Amino acid sequence: MNLKYGVEGFPAEFQWGVATAAYQIEGAAFEDGRGLSIWDDFSHTAGRILHGDTGDVACDHYHRMSADIDLLEMLGVTHYRFSIAWPRILPEGKVSPINSTGLDFYQRLVDKLLEKGITPTATLYHWDLPLALQTDGGWVNRDTAEHFAEYAALMVRVLGDRVGHWITHNEPWCSAVLGHLTGEHAPGIQDPEATLSAAHNILLSHGWAVRAMRAVRPSASVGITLNLNMIYGQNDAVETIKAVELQDAFANRWYLDPIFYGQYPSALETIFGHMPAVLPDDMSQIQVPLDFLGINYYFSTVVVGNSSATNPAWPVPVARPEGPLTAMGWPVMPQGLRDLLLRLSRDYPMVPLVITENGAAYPDVPSTGTIPDRDRIRYLEAHIDAVHDAVTQGANVQGYYIWSFLDNFEWALGYAKRFGLFYVDFDTLQRIPKESAFWYRDFLHHLPPF
Ligand code: IFM
């Protein structure tokens, strides 16, 4: 083990977890009263997903949940982050009808986690919008935000006595940009105006949901998860500094600023040609105090000096990544995580930070009784060290979750990219621990390396 610090180098109550999302692992897409989501529709549309893969079966976690939690126990995680499939609970997206079989699945999941001494962290929206709501406009329709707040309140009413932490949205930037601007993700729209509206309505739904959840259970610990990265300039030229600011507004502040300061960065006007349309009171509804900010960190970005935004999906030119890349083509930049945590602590000091996802895809290949994944172990060690550096320098970081527990459905890339600590054979659905699973287990148990 090359880590500079063990778990004892972190705060005592630190959350050490792994993360997953419903559509990526559950399967059972057409069973037990679950409604359809936009990802069922998208993945069944020819040409959308690599190799025509779908989440119909995924890791079959819906049927193997109990054995999967035994694997979590083996790892020794203190926390497990999963997401709730909105259409499994509310097949039409609205509070009636309720699918009690779907609710029962999450009741059993939460109870089993608690039985094993693992604290559940539940995400309410990890991209699987009920298809019935998309028919009415999806996130471009403000009504969806109201339905989301009602769904959030219901979940806190039912599970709030046992779930430790709640996350409203996972990566709203992806829902807005990949879903409504580039069209790579469901619902596959390519329209800058729809993107701005979707982003705004998602933020509004977050604010309304937090208020609705606290009205039901004032003690609920609630946050949101954003995908964030450090933006570096290739040099110190004035043009480059402007490009860094523009990219930072697009990638980070578009979500951070409304949530923590109740305003959009003015750079959105440069990128989209105008600011988002906002009704009176919207911004104060979005700006609601949070118990934590979830951060999904994978890599950072280096921009080159040209800030003339011509394409909203790529506001500024980004330099070709240097150094080692993961199987996603993403550069390995652990220093970006340290810098990001320190930057957030400085610019948004009002909220504790939790890394709700960090991890890497590599082309893992089983080899006689083991699955060697030294690159992943090196990636994780470097990033945990970076978190430690940030904590030592004063960042209030409360947790770290590895993406992911299991290899799973990587959205438009289907099953082609493996992020798991456990290898999943998608023919037999067998789970096989990779060397990184043993490495994490040893780290969490304060043991020397396996
Ligand atoms: O698999 C995704 C996850 O659903 C959201 N964050 C990034 C991961 C890796 O791409």
GROMACS .gro file of C-alpha atoms and ligand atoms in nm:
model
  460
    1MET     CA    1   0.000   0.000   0.000
    2ASN     CA    2   0.151   0.333  -0.107
    3LEU     CA    3  -0.091   0.558   0.075
    4LYS     CA    4   0.073   0.815   0.295
    5TYR     CA    5  -0.209   0.791   0.550
    6GLY     CA    6  -0.443   0.521   0.680
    7VAL     CA    7  -0.801   0.576   0.795
    8GLU     CA    8  -0.665   0.694   1.131
    9GLY     CA    9  -0.531   1.003   0.954
   10PHE     CA   10  -0.890   1.117   0.882
   11PRO     CA   11  -1.157   1.260   1.114
   12ALA     CA   12  -1.316   0.992   1.339
   13GLU     CA   13  -1.667   1.014   1.193
   14PHE     CA   14  -1.542   1.011   0.833
   15GLN     CA   15  -1.779   0.831   0.591
   16TRP     CA   16  -1.597   0.561   0.394
   17GLY     CA   17  -1.822   0.421   0.127
   18VAL     CA   18  -1.890   0.296  -0.220
   19ALA     CA   19  -2.158   0.428  -0.456
   20THR     CA   20  -2.401   0.296  -0.718
   21ALA     CA   21  -2.713   0.412  -0.902
   22ALA     CA   22  -3.042   0.234  -0.961
   23TYR     CA   23  -3.054   0.216  -1.340
   24GLN     CA   24  -2.689   0.114  -1.357
   25ILE     CA   25  -2.722  -0.194  -1.134
   26GLU     CA   26  -3.080  -0.292  -1.050
   27GLY     CA   27  -3.218  -0.449  -1.368
   28ALA     CA   28  -3.573  -0.585  -1.319
   29ALA     CA   29  -3.678  -0.302  -1.543
   30PHE     CA   30  -4.022  -0.441  -1.624
   31GLU     CA   31  -4.102  -0.618  -1.299
   32ASP     CA   32  -4.311  -0.572  -0.989
   33GLY     CA   33  -4.499  -0.265  -1.105
   34ARG     CA   34  -4.199  -0.046  -1.190
   35GLY     CA   35  -4.289   0.228  -1.438
   36LEU     CA   36  -4.068   0.312  -1.735
   37SER     CA   37  -3.801   0.578  -1.719
   38ILE     CA   38  -3.643   0.793  -1.987
   39TRP     CA   39  -3.342   0.559  -1.979
   40ASP     CA   40  -3.559   0.255  -2.065
   41ASP     CA   41  -3.685   0.443  -2.364
   42PHE     CA   42  -3.343   0.584  -2.462
   43SER     CA   43  -3.156   0.256  -2.426
   44HIS     CA   44  -3.417   0.080  -2.638
   45THR     CA   45  -3.378   0.336  -2.916
   46ALA     CA   46  -3.146   0.208  -3.189
   47GLY     CA   47  -2.809   0.379  -3.206
   48ARG     CA   48  -2.817   0.546  -2.866
   49ILE     CA   49  -2.608   0.303  -2.658
   50LEU     CA   50  -2.285   0.130  -2.753
   51HIS     CA   51  -2.352  -0.229  -2.867
   52GLY     CA   52  -2.726  -0.174  -2.813
   53ASP     CA   53  -2.686  -0.244  -2.439
   54THR     CA   54  -2.973  -0.168  -2.200
   55GLY     CA   55  -3.027  -0.164  -1.824
   56ASP     CA   56  -3.298  -0.432  -1.848
   57VAL     CA   57  -3.089  -0.676  -1.642
   58ALA     CA   58  -2.776  -0.473  -1.552
   59CYS     CA   59  -2.619  -0.641  -1.244
   60ASP     CA   60  -2.956  -0.789  -1.144
   61HIS     CA   61  -2.905  -0.622  -0.808
   62TYR     CA   62  -3.283  -0.610  -0.759
   63HIS     CA   63  -3.279  -0.989  -0.712
   64ARG     CA   64  -2.932  -1.018  -0.557
   65MET     CA   65  -2.950  -0.727  -0.314
   66SER     CA   66  -2.901  -0.932   0.000
   67ALA     CA   67  -2.587  -1.111  -0.127
   68ASP     CA   68  -2.454  -0.778  -0.255
   69ILE     CA   69  -2.485  -0.626   0.090
   70ASP     CA   70  -2.284  -0.919   0.225
   71LEU     CA   71  -2.008  -0.806  -0.012
   72LEU     CA   72  -2.032  -0.454   0.129
   73GLU     CA   73  -1.993  -0.600   0.475
   74MET     CA   74  -1.682  -0.784   0.359
   75LEU     CA   75  -1.537  -0.453   0.235
   76GLY     CA   76  -1.601  -0.291   0.572
   77VAL     CA   77  -1.752   0.031   0.437
   78THR     CA   78  -1.924   0.253   0.692
   79HIS     CA   79  -2.163   0.400   0.431
   80TYR     CA   80  -2.330   0.287   0.108
   81ARG     CA   81  -2.464   0.536  -0.145
   82PHE     CA   82  -2.740   0.402  -0.371
   83SER     CA   83  -3.014   0.572  -0.568
   84ILE     CA   84  -3.387   0.520  -0.559
   85ALA     CA   85  -3.556   0.463  -0.894
   86TRP     CA   86  -3.836   0.721  -0.897
   87PRO     CA   87  -4.048   0.513  -1.144
   88ARG     CA   88  -4.015   0.205  -0.924
   89ILE     CA   89  -4.193   0.398  -0.650
   90LEU     CA   90  -4.420   0.620  -0.858
   91PRO     CA   91  -4.478   0.454  -1.198
   92GLU     CA   92  -4.646   0.767  -1.338
   93GLY     CA   93  -4.403   1.006  -1.166
   94LYS     CA   94  -4.686   1.160  -0.961
   95VAL     CA   95  -4.764   1.076  -0.599
   96SER     CA   96  -5.047   0.852  -0.701
   97PRO     CA   97  -5.043   0.563  -0.767
   98ILE     CA   98  -4.771   0.437  -0.531
   99ASN     CA   99  -4.607   0.104  -0.615
  100SER     CA  100  -4.583  -0.062  -0.275
  101THR     CA  101  -4.367  -0.349  -0.410
  102GLY     CA  102  -4.108  -0.095  -0.520
  103LEU     CA  103  -4.115   0.075  -0.182
  104ASP     CA  104  -4.073  -0.261  -0.018
  105PHE     CA  105  -3.750  -0.323  -0.211
  106TYR     CA  106  -3.590  -0.010  -0.067
  107GLN     CA  107  -3.726  -0.087   0.281
  108ARG     CA  108  -3.551  -0.424   0.268
  109LEU     CA  109  -3.233  -0.268   0.129
  110VAL     CA  110  -3.216  -0.009   0.405
  111ASP     CA  111  -3.300  -0.260   0.678
  112LYS     CA  112  -3.036  -0.502   0.557
  113LEU     CA  113  -2.772  -0.228   0.545
  114LEU     CA  114  -2.853  -0.126   0.901
  115GLU     CA  115  -2.842  -0.488   1.012
  116LYS     CA  116  -2.485  -0.497   0.879
  117GLY     CA  117  -2.395  -0.170   1.050
  118ILE     CA  118  -2.375   0.025   0.722
  119THR     CA  119  -2.530   0.372   0.702
  120PRO     CA  120  -2.749   0.426   0.393
  121THR     CA  121  -2.697   0.741   0.185
  122ALA     CA  122  -2.983   0.768  -0.064
  123THR     CA  123  -2.987   0.967  -0.387
  124LEU     CA  124  -3.336   1.058  -0.504
  125TYR     CA  125  -3.256   1.133  -0.866
  126HIS     CA  126  -2.978   0.965  -1.059
  127TRP     CA  127  -3.119   1.039  -1.406
  128ASP     CA  128  -3.409   0.790  -1.435
  129LEU     CA  129  -3.698   1.032  -1.481
  130PRO     CA  130  -4.037   0.858  -1.509
  131LEU     CA  131  -4.116   0.842  -1.881
  132ALA     CA  132  -4.471   0.964  -1.816
  133LEU     CA  133  -4.329   1.298  -1.698
  134GLN     CA  134  -4.107   1.326  -2.007
  135THR     CA  135  -4.421   1.300  -2.218
  136ASP     CA  136  -4.529   1.621  -2.049
  137GLY     CA  137  -4.195   1.792  -2.120
  138GLY     CA  138  -3.970   1.640  -1.853
  139TRP     CA  139  -3.734   1.883  -1.683
  140VAL     CA  140  -3.819   2.155  -1.933
  141ASN     CA  141  -4.164   2.164  -1.772
  142ARG     CA  142  -4.168   2.335  -1.433
  143ASP     CA  143  -4.439   2.096  -1.311
  144THR     CA  144  -4.175   1.822  -1.297
  145ALA     CA  145  -4.004   2.014  -1.016
  146GLU     CA  146  -4.326   1.999  -0.812
  147HIS     CA  147  -4.363   1.628  -0.872
  148PHE     CA  148  -4.005   1.576  -0.762
  149ALA     CA  149  -4.060   1.764  -0.435
  150GLU     CA  150  -4.365   1.546  -0.363
  151TYR     CA  151  -4.171   1.229  -0.437
  152ALA     CA  152  -3.884   1.348  -0.211
  153ALA     CA  153  -4.122   1.418   0.076
  154LEU     CA  154  -4.279   1.074   0.036
  155MET     CA  155  -3.942   0.900   0.052
  156VAL     CA  156  -3.837   1.088   0.363
  157ARG     CA  157  -4.170   1.003   0.524
  158VAL     CA  158  -4.123   0.633   0.453
  159LEU     CA  159  -3.746   0.584   0.497
  160GLY     CA  160  -3.634   0.895   0.681
  161ASP     CA  161  -3.620   0.724   1.020
  162ARG     CA  162  -3.342   0.495   0.886
  163VAL     CA  163  -3.157   0.674   0.605
  164GLY     CA  164  -2.856   0.871   0.732
  165HIS     CA  165  -2.812   1.114   0.443
  166TRP     CA  166  -3.021   1.225   0.148
  167ILE     CA  167  -2.898   1.357  -0.186
  168THR     CA  168  -3.158   1.532  -0.400
  169HIS     CA  169  -2.987   1.522  -0.740
  170ASN     CA  170  -2.685   1.351  -0.885
  171GLU     CA  171  -2.487   1.574  -1.126
  172PRO     CA  172  -2.751   1.816  -1.257
  173TRP     CA  173  -2.492   1.944  -1.506
  174CYS     CA  174  -2.509   1.603  -1.678
  175SER     CA  175  -2.890   1.592  -1.671
  176ALA     CA  176  -2.899   1.935  -1.836
  177VAL     CA  177  -2.601   1.931  -2.073
  178LEU     CA  178  -2.571   1.565  -2.174
  179GLY     CA  179  -2.949   1.518  -2.173
  180HIS     CA  180  -3.058   1.844  -2.341
  181LEU     CA  181  -2.757   1.999  -2.520
  182THR     CA  182  -2.533   1.726  -2.662
  183GLY     CA  183  -2.810   1.465  -2.652
  184GLU     CA  184  -2.569   1.186  -2.550
  185HIS     CA  185  -2.791   1.097  -2.255
  186ALA     CA  186  -3.164   1.055  -2.213
  187PRO     CA  187  -3.388   1.223  -2.316
  188GLY     CA  188  -3.150   1.290  -2.608
  189ILE     CA  189  -3.250   1.653  -2.676
  190GLN     CA  190  -3.010   1.898  -2.847
  191ASP     CA  191  -3.140   2.246  -2.771
  192PRO     CA  192  -2.962   2.523  -2.574
  193GLU     CA  193  -3.293   2.676  -2.462
  194ALA     CA  194  -3.418   2.343  -2.330
  195THR     CA  195  -3.084   2.303  -2.152
  196LEU     CA  196  -3.114   2.632  -1.965
  197SER     CA  197  -3.475   2.557  -1.866
  198ALA     CA  198  -3.399   2.201  -1.759
  199ALA     CA  199  -3.106   2.318  -1.546
  200HIS     CA  200  -3.319   2.585  -1.382
  201ASN     CA  201  -3.611   2.353  -1.312
  202ILE     CA  202  -3.379   2.090  -1.168
  203LEU     CA  203  -3.228   2.349  -0.933
  204LEU     CA  204  -3.576   2.465  -0.840
  205SER     CA  205  -3.682   2.105  -0.775
  206HIS     CA  206  -3.381   2.070  -0.546
  207GLY     CA  207  -3.479   2.376  -0.341
  208TRP     CA  208  -3.843   2.272  -0.320
  209ALA     CA  209  -3.750   1.914  -0.233
  210VAL     CA  210  -3.517   2.015   0.051
  211ARG     CA  211  -3.793   2.230   0.201
  212ALA     CA  212  -4.053   1.954   0.159
  213MET     CA  213  -3.822   1.694   0.314
  214ARG     CA  214  -3.740   1.914   0.613
  215ALA     CA  215  -4.110   1.987   0.661
  216VAL     CA  216  -4.163   1.611   0.705
  217ARG     CA  217  -3.846   1.543   0.902
  218PRO     CA  218  -3.662   1.854   1.025
  219SER     CA  219  -3.357   1.651   1.130
  220ALA     CA  220  -3.298   1.501   0.782
  221SER     CA  221  -2.939   1.546   0.660
  222VAL     CA  222  -2.981   1.671   0.303
  223GLY     CA  223  -2.740   1.772   0.028
  224ILE     CA  224  -2.693   1.769  -0.348
  225THR     CA  225  -2.419   1.608  -0.555
  226LEU     CA  226  -2.244   1.808  -0.828
  227ASN     CA  227  -1.981   1.688  -1.073
  228LEU     CA  228  -1.705   1.946  -1.030
  229ASN     CA  229  -1.352   1.991  -1.153
  230MET     CA  230  -1.063   2.233  -1.123
  231ILE     CA  231  -1.009   2.447  -1.427
  232TYR     CA  232  -0.646   2.535  -1.491
  233GLY     CA  233  -0.506   2.768  -1.757
  234GLN     CA  234  -0.224   2.659  -1.983
  235ASN     CA  235  -0.050   2.991  -1.913
  236ASP     CA  236  -0.102   3.325  -1.735
  237ALA     CA  237  -0.208   3.531  -2.035
  238VAL     CA  238  -0.510   3.758  -1.987
  239GLU     CA  239  -0.702   3.566  -2.254
  240THR     CA  240  -0.631   3.239  -2.076
  241ILE     CA  241  -0.748   3.373  -1.742
  242LYS     CA  242  -1.075   3.482  -1.907
  243ALA     CA  243  -1.114   3.137  -2.062
  244VAL     CA  244  -1.060   2.973  -1.724
  245GLU     CA  245  -1.332   3.192  -1.572
  246LEU     CA  246  -1.575   3.110  -1.850
  247GLN     CA  247  -1.516   2.738  -1.829
  248ASP     CA  248  -1.541   2.751  -1.448
  249ALA     CA  249  -1.878   2.926  -1.476
  250PHE     CA  250  -1.999   2.661  -1.721
  251ALA     CA  251  -1.866   2.354  -1.540
  252ASN     CA  252  -1.897   2.457  -1.174
  253ARG     CA  253  -2.055   2.791  -1.086
  254TRP     CA  254  -2.370   2.740  -1.298
  255TYR     CA  255  -2.485   2.513  -1.010
  256LEU     CA  256  -2.275   2.621  -0.713
  257ASP     CA  257  -2.368   2.990  -0.725
  258PRO     CA  258  -2.749   2.955  -0.733
  259ILE     CA  259  -2.738   2.690  -0.460
  260PHE     CA  260  -2.510   2.882  -0.222
  261TYR     CA  261  -2.552   3.247  -0.327
  262GLY     CA  262  -2.891   3.254  -0.500
  263GLN     CA  263  -2.761   3.386  -0.833
  264TYR     CA  264  -2.639   3.259  -1.169
  265PRO     CA  265  -2.289   3.355  -1.289
  266SER     CA  266  -2.315   3.633  -1.549
  267ALA     CA  267  -2.094   3.428  -1.784
  268LEU     CA  268  -2.401   3.219  -1.874
  269GLU     CA  269  -2.503   3.512  -2.093
  270THR     CA  270  -2.177   3.482  -2.291
  271ILE     CA  271  -2.230   3.108  -2.331
  272PHE     CA  272  -2.603   3.092  -2.407
  273GLY     CA  273  -2.666   3.442  -2.543
  274HIS     CA  274  -2.890   3.533  -2.247
  275MET     CA  275  -2.939   3.454  -1.881
  276PRO     CA  276  -3.183   3.180  -1.769
  277ALA     CA  277  -3.547   3.288  -1.737
  278VAL     CA  278  -3.625   3.314  -1.367
  279LEU     CA  279  -3.952   3.390  -1.189
  280PRO     CA  280  -3.959   3.610  -0.878
  281ASP     CA  281  -3.867   3.408  -0.570
  282ASP     CA  282  -3.708   3.121  -0.770
  283MET     CA  283  -3.354   3.203  -0.664
  284SER     CA  284  -3.441   3.226  -0.297
  285GLN     CA  285  -3.615   2.889  -0.324
  286ILE     CA  286  -3.302   2.736  -0.478
  287GLN     CA  287  -3.073   2.887  -0.214
  288VAL     CA  288  -3.159   2.668   0.081
  289PRO     CA  289  -2.899   2.583   0.350
  290LEU     CA  290  -2.760   2.232   0.303
  291ASP     CA  291  -2.607   1.983   0.544
  292PHE     CA  292  -2.339   1.888   0.292
  293LEU     CA  293  -2.227   1.931  -0.066
  294GLY     CA  294  -2.161   1.605  -0.252
  295ILE     CA  295  -1.874   1.622  -0.501
  296ASN     CA  296  -1.818   1.376  -0.783
  297TYR     CA  297  -1.459   1.416  -0.894
  298TYR     CA  298  -1.288   1.226  -1.177
  299PHE     CA  299  -1.047   1.468  -1.349
  300SER     CA  300  -0.971   1.834  -1.406
  301THR     CA  301  -0.949   2.048  -1.715
  302VAL     CA  302  -0.673   2.260  -1.867
  303VAL     CA  303  -0.802   2.531  -2.102
  304VAL     CA  304  -0.617   2.724  -2.366
  305GLY     CA  305  -0.647   3.099  -2.406
  306ASN     CA  306  -0.950   3.172  -2.615
  307SER     CA  307  -1.272   3.271  -2.446
  308SER     CA  308  -1.494   3.344  -2.746
  309ALA     CA  309  -1.787   3.114  -2.680
  310THR     CA  310  -1.925   2.985  -3.009
  311ASN     CA  311  -2.061   2.646  -2.905
  312PRO     CA  312  -2.242   2.631  -2.570
  313ALA     CA  313  -2.140   2.266  -2.524
  314TRP     CA  314  -1.770   2.361  -2.549
  315PRO     CA  315  -1.746   2.725  -2.440
  316VAL     CA  316  -1.364   2.728  -2.449
  317PRO     CA  317  -1.102   2.505  -2.611
  318VAL     CA  318  -0.963   2.244  -2.376
  319ALA     CA  319  -0.602   2.124  -2.400
  320ARG     CA  320  -0.534   1.762  -2.489
  321PRO     CA  321  -0.488   1.573  -2.162
  322GLU     CA  322  -0.130   1.480  -2.079
  323GLY     CA  323   0.002   1.186  -1.878
  324PRO     CA  324  -0.182   0.866  -1.792
  325LEU     CA  325  -0.545   0.830  -1.896
  326THR     CA  326  -0.816   0.598  -1.765
  327ALA     CA  327  -1.022   0.379  -1.998
  328MET     CA  328  -1.265   0.672  -2.028
  329GLY     CA  329  -0.980   0.881  -2.175
  330TRP     CA  330  -0.987   1.097  -1.861
  331PRO     CA  331  -0.654   1.228  -1.727
  332VAL     CA  332  -0.544   1.114  -1.382
  333MET     CA  333  -0.516   1.441  -1.186
  334PRO     CA  334  -0.535   1.384  -0.810
  335GLN     CA  335  -0.392   1.730  -0.740
  336GLY     CA  336  -0.710   1.868  -0.896
  337LEU     CA  337  -0.914   1.708  -0.619
  338ARG     CA  338  -0.699   1.869  -0.349
  339ASP     CA  339  -0.716   2.208  -0.522
  340LEU     CA  340  -1.092   2.173  -0.574
  341LEU     CA  341  -1.159   2.092  -0.209
  342LEU     CA  342  -0.951   2.391  -0.099
  343ARG     CA  343  -1.116   2.618  -0.354
  344LEU     CA  344  -1.465   2.512  -0.243
  345SER     CA  345  -1.371   2.563   0.122
  346ARG     CA  346  -1.261   2.915   0.036
  347ASP     CA  347  -1.543   3.020  -0.197
  348TYR     CA  348  -1.833   2.826  -0.040
  349PRO     CA  349  -1.730   2.801   0.326
  350MET     CA  350  -2.087   2.755   0.448
  351VAL     CA  351  -2.110   2.384   0.367
  352PRO     CA  352  -1.924   2.064   0.465
  353LEU     CA  353  -1.796   1.855   0.173
  354VAL     CA  354  -1.842   1.486   0.095
  355ILE     CA  355  -1.680   1.317  -0.204
  356THR     CA  356  -1.978   1.113  -0.321
  357GLU     CA  357  -1.795   0.961  -0.621
  358ASN     CA  358  -1.434   0.911  -0.720
  359GLY     CA  359  -1.291   0.622  -0.917
  360ALA     CA  360  -1.163   0.503  -1.250
  361ALA     CA  361  -1.247   0.267  -1.535
  362TYR     CA  362  -0.977   0.033  -1.657
  363PRO     CA  363  -0.992  -0.265  -1.894
  364ASP     CA  364  -0.998  -0.530  -1.622
  365VAL     CA  365  -0.937  -0.887  -1.733
  366PRO     CA  366  -0.981  -1.191  -1.506
  367SER     CA  367  -0.661  -1.392  -1.477
  368THR     CA  368  -0.640  -1.724  -1.292
  369GLY     CA  369  -0.824  -1.662  -0.969
  370THR     CA  370  -0.762  -1.288  -0.946
  371ILE     CA  371  -0.842  -0.964  -1.124
  372PRO     CA  372  -0.532  -0.748  -1.113
  373ASP     CA  373  -0.616  -0.376  -1.124
  374ARG     CA  374  -0.306  -0.199  -0.996
  375ASP     CA  375  -0.386   0.113  -1.202
  376ARG     CA  376  -0.716   0.154  -1.015
  377ILE     CA  377  -0.545   0.102  -0.678
  378ARG     CA  378  -0.284   0.365  -0.769
  379TYR     CA  379  -0.560   0.604  -0.880
  380LEU     CA  380  -0.754   0.559  -0.554
  381GLU     CA  381  -0.445   0.591  -0.334
  382ALA     CA  382  -0.341   0.913  -0.504
  383HIS     CA  383  -0.690   1.062  -0.466
  384ILE     CA  384  -0.729   0.960  -0.101
  385ASP     CA  385  -0.391   1.121  -0.034
  386ALA     CA  386  -0.515   1.435  -0.209
  387VAL     CA  387  -0.822   1.439   0.018
  388HIS     CA  388  -0.594   1.402   0.318
  389ASP     CA  389  -0.380   1.694   0.202
  390ALA     CA  390  -0.691   1.909   0.171
  391VAL     CA  391  -0.816   1.805   0.516
  392THR     CA  392  -0.476   1.886   0.665
  393GLN     CA  393  -0.494   2.228   0.503
  394GLY     CA  394  -0.832   2.298   0.662
  395ALA     CA  395  -1.097   2.165   0.422
  396ASN     CA  396  -1.405   2.032   0.603
  397VAL     CA  397  -1.437   1.699   0.422
  398GLN     CA  398  -1.667   1.443   0.584
  399GLY     CA  399  -1.660   1.144   0.353
  400TYR     CA  400  -1.526   0.962   0.049
  401TYR     CA  401  -1.721   0.713  -0.165
  402ILE     CA  402  -1.560   0.506  -0.440
  403TRP     CA  403  -1.739   0.481  -0.775
  404SER     CA  404  -1.823   0.207  -0.797
  405PHE     CA  405  -1.911  -0.096  -0.589
  406LEU     CA  406  -1.985  -0.313  -0.896
  407ASP     CA  407  -1.904  -0.290  -1.267
  408ASN     CA  408  -2.226  -0.158  -1.417
  409PHE     CA  409  -2.416   0.005  -1.703
  410GLU     CA  410  -2.206   0.309  -1.796
  411TRP     CA  411  -2.487   0.499  -1.969
  412ALA     CA  412  -2.418   0.564  -2.341
  413LEU     CA  413  -2.114   0.336  -2.319
  414GLY     CA  414  -2.320   0.039  -2.204
  415TYR     CA  415  -2.116  -0.233  -2.032
  416ALA     CA  416  -1.793  -0.142  -2.210
  417LYS     CA  417  -1.637   0.050  -1.918
  418ARG     CA  418  -1.567  -0.111  -1.582
  419PHE     CA  419  -1.549   0.110  -1.271
  420GLY     CA  420  -1.622  -0.155  -1.005
  421LEU     CA  421  -1.422  -0.286  -0.711
  422PHE     CA  422  -1.609  -0.607  -0.797
  423TYR     CA  423  -1.590  -0.745  -1.148
  424VAL     CA  424  -1.929  -0.847  -1.286
  425ASP     CA  425  -1.945  -1.120  -1.548
  426PHE     CA  426  -2.241  -0.992  -1.745
  427ASP     CA  427  -2.316  -1.339  -1.886
  428THR     CA  428  -2.337  -1.523  -1.553
  429LEU     CA  429  -2.381  -1.214  -1.329
  430GLN     CA  430  -2.117  -1.356  -1.098
  431ARG     CA  431  -1.934  -1.097  -0.884
  432ILE     CA  432  -1.557  -1.141  -0.846
  433PRO     CA  433  -1.355  -0.913  -0.618
  434LYS     CA  434  -1.078  -0.728  -0.799
  435GLU     CA  435  -0.749  -0.666  -0.619
  436SER     CA  436  -0.879  -0.315  -0.548
  437ALA     CA  437  -1.164  -0.467  -0.342
  438PHE     CA  438  -0.909  -0.641  -0.118
  439TRP     CA  439  -0.700  -0.325  -0.112
  440TYR     CA  440  -1.002  -0.114   0.009
  441ARG     CA  441  -1.096  -0.381   0.263
  442ASP     CA  442  -0.743  -0.378   0.408
  443PHE     CA  443  -0.732   0.000   0.413
  444LEU     CA  444  -1.066   0.017   0.596
  445HIS     CA  445  -0.961  -0.252   0.843
  446HIS     CA  446  -0.628  -0.076   0.914
  447LEU     CA  447  -0.450  -0.386   0.782
  448PRO     CA  448  -0.123  -0.407   0.596
  449PRO     CA  449  -0.163  -0.466   0.223
  450PHE     CA  450  -0.300  -0.804   0.112
  451IFM     O1  451  -2.127   0.613  -1.397
  451IFM     C1  452  -2.125   0.750  -1.373
  451IFM     C2  453  -2.224   0.788  -1.264
  451IFM     O2  454  -2.352   0.747  -1.296
  451IFM     C3  455  -2.226   0.936  -1.245
  451IFM     N1  456  -2.094   0.988  -1.225
  451IFM     C4  457  -1.989   0.947  -1.317
  451IFM     C5  458  -1.988   0.796  -1.328
  451IFM     C6  459  -1.877   0.751  -1.425
  451IFM     O3  460  -1.898   0.806  -1.551
   0.00000   0.00000   0.00000
